Amino acid sequence: LKGDKVLARLVPSQYFGEMALVTGEPRMATAVCCEPSVLLRINAEDFALVIEENAEVRAVVERVAAERRKPSPGGR
């Protein structure tokens, strides 16, 4: 939420926050769960190990990171 604006809605199997792990830049996010949910937290060292040992996960993370680095329409 940004003020009262919903910035994103996640459904099962979606995730957020990986860009902080990919770029190493500090980021802040707030999650509001509207349905029963499980929030998993992973530190940078464990994340690096997961993508090093799992080519499928690494490929998805790299694809998503490249998409999120693209400028969005309207320059935001």
PDB file of C-alpha atoms in Angstrom:
ATOM      1  CA  LEU A   1       0.000   0.000   0.000  1.00  0.00           C
ATOM      2  CA  LYS A   2       1.148   3.504  -0.691  1.00  0.00           C
ATOM      3  CA  GLY A   3      -1.107   5.684   1.371  1.00  0.00           C
ATOM      4  CA  ASP A   4      -4.404   4.027   0.511  1.00  0.00           C
ATOM      5  CA  LYS A   5      -3.229   2.797  -2.902  1.00  0.00           C
ATOM      6  CA  VAL A   6      -2.608  -0.909  -3.497  1.00  0.00           C
ATOM      7  CA  LEU A   7       0.658  -1.251  -5.438  1.00  0.00           C
ATOM      8  CA  ALA A   8       0.427  -5.002  -6.009  1.00  0.00           C
ATOM      9  CA  ARG A   9      -1.588  -8.064  -5.120  1.00  0.00           C
ATOM     10  CA  LEU A  10       0.214 -11.357  -4.794  1.00  0.00           C
ATOM     11  CA  VAL A  11      -1.352 -14.740  -5.381  1.00  0.00           C
ATOM     12  CA  PRO A  12       0.076 -18.112  -4.360  1.00  0.00           C
ATOM     13  CA  SER A  13       3.562 -18.723  -5.776  1.00  0.00           C
ATOM     14  CA  GLN A  14       4.292 -15.027  -6.351  1.00  0.00           C
ATOM     15  CA  TYR A  15       6.976 -13.218  -4.389  1.00  0.00           C
ATOM     16  CA  PHE A  16       8.467  -9.833  -3.731  1.00  0.00           C
ATOM     17  CA  GLY A  17      11.625  -8.412  -2.222  1.00  0.00           C
ATOM     18  CA  GLU A  18      14.101 -10.340  -4.343  1.00  0.00           C
ATOM     19  CA  MET A  19      15.518  -7.162  -5.883  1.00  0.00           C
ATOM     20  CA  ALA A  20      17.099  -6.215  -2.562  1.00  0.00           C
ATOM     21  CA  LEU A  21      18.889  -9.568  -2.624  1.00  0.00           C
ATOM     22  CA  VAL A  22      19.808  -9.310  -6.312  1.00  0.00           C
ATOM     23  CA  THR A  23      21.097  -5.730  -6.242  1.00  0.00           C
ATOM     24  CA  GLY A  24      22.326  -5.552  -2.652  1.00  0.00           C
ATOM     25  CA  GLU A  25      20.585  -2.181  -2.343  1.00  0.00           C
ATOM     26  CA  PRO A  26      18.474  -1.486   0.726  1.00  0.00           C
ATOM     27  CA  ARG A  27      14.756  -1.607   0.014  1.00  0.00           C
ATOM     28  CA  MET A  28      11.661  -1.367   2.119  1.00  0.00           C
ATOM     29  CA  ALA A  29       8.321  -3.067   1.577  1.00  0.00           C
ATOM     30  CA  THR A  30       5.150  -3.634   3.512  1.00  0.00           C
ATOM     31  CA  ALA A  31       2.928  -6.645   2.966  1.00  0.00           C
ATOM     32  CA  VAL A  32      -0.705  -6.737   3.988  1.00  0.00           C
ATOM     33  CA  CYS A  33      -2.236 -10.198   3.869  1.00  0.00           C
ATOM     34  CA  CYS A  34      -5.921 -10.289   2.990  1.00  0.00           C
ATOM     35  CA  GLU A  35      -6.064 -14.090   3.075  1.00  0.00           C
ATOM     36  CA  PRO A  36      -4.335 -16.714   5.198  1.00  0.00           C
ATOM     37  CA  SER A  37      -0.691 -16.512   4.134  1.00  0.00           C
ATOM     38  CA  VAL A  38       2.809 -17.651   4.951  1.00  0.00           C
ATOM     39  CA  LEU A  39       5.600 -15.116   4.698  1.00  0.00           C
ATOM     40  CA  LEU A  40       9.034 -16.637   4.240  1.00  0.00           C
ATOM     41  CA  ARG A  41      12.192 -14.660   4.871  1.00  0.00           C
ATOM     42  CA  ILE A  42      15.606 -15.538   3.456  1.00  0.00           C
ATOM     43  CA  ASN A  43      18.907 -13.784   4.070  1.00  0.00           C
ATOM     44  CA  ALA A  44      21.325 -12.820   1.291  1.00  0.00           C
ATOM     45  CA  GLU A  45      23.760 -15.669   1.992  1.00  0.00           C
ATOM     46  CA  ASP A  46      21.056 -18.340   1.842  1.00  0.00           C
ATOM     47  CA  PHE A  47      19.543 -16.726  -1.261  1.00  0.00           C
ATOM     48  CA  ALA A  48      22.935 -16.814  -3.000  1.00  0.00           C
ATOM     49  CA  LEU A  49      23.312 -20.486  -2.097  1.00  0.00           C
ATOM     50  CA  VAL A  50      19.841 -21.335  -3.445  1.00  0.00           C
ATOM     51  CA  ILE A  51      20.430 -19.666  -6.808  1.00  0.00           C
ATOM     52  CA  GLU A  52      23.941 -21.116  -7.041  1.00  0.00           C
ATOM     53  CA  GLU A  53      22.668 -24.656  -6.485  1.00  0.00           C
ATOM     54  CA  ASN A  54      19.438 -24.449  -8.498  1.00  0.00           C
ATOM     55  CA  ALA A  55      19.660 -23.400 -12.148  1.00  0.00           C
ATOM     56  CA  GLU A  56      15.862 -23.179 -12.526  1.00  0.00           C
ATOM     57  CA  VAL A  57      15.519 -20.789  -9.597  1.00  0.00           C
ATOM     58  CA  ARG A  58      18.491 -18.739 -10.840  1.00  0.00           C
ATOM     59  CA  ALA A  59      16.930 -18.452 -14.315  1.00  0.00           C
ATOM     60  CA  VAL A  60      13.606 -17.256 -12.914  1.00  0.00           C
ATOM     61  CA  VAL A  61      15.273 -14.742 -10.582  1.00  0.00           C
ATOM     62  CA  GLU A  62      17.426 -13.380 -13.411  1.00  0.00           C
ATOM     63  CA  ARG A  63      14.391 -13.080 -15.720  1.00  0.00           C
ATOM     64  CA  VAL A  64      12.270 -11.326 -13.102  1.00  0.00           C
ATOM     65  CA  ALA A  65      15.143  -9.029 -12.088  1.00  0.00           C
ATOM     66  CA  ALA A  66      15.674  -8.004 -15.730  1.00  0.00           C
ATOM     67  CA  GLU A  67      11.940  -7.297 -16.139  1.00  0.00           C
ATOM     68  CA  ARG A  68      11.801  -5.237 -12.946  1.00  0.00           C
ATOM     69  CA  ARG A  69      14.842  -3.197 -13.969  1.00  0.00           C
ATOM     70  CA  LYS A  70      13.070  -2.052 -17.151  1.00  0.00           C
ATOM     71  CA  PRO A  71      11.499   1.398 -16.899  1.00  0.00           C
ATOM     72  CA  SER A  72       7.757   1.143 -16.425  1.00  0.00           C
ATOM     73  CA  PRO A  73       5.330   2.979 -18.684  1.00  0.00           C
ATOM     74  CA  GLY A  74       5.019   6.554 -17.490  1.00  0.00           C
ATOM     75  CA  GLY A  75       8.605   6.550 -16.191  1.00  0.00           C
ATOM     76  CA  ARG A  76       7.876   5.102 -12.761  1.00  0.00           C
TER      77      ARG A  76
END
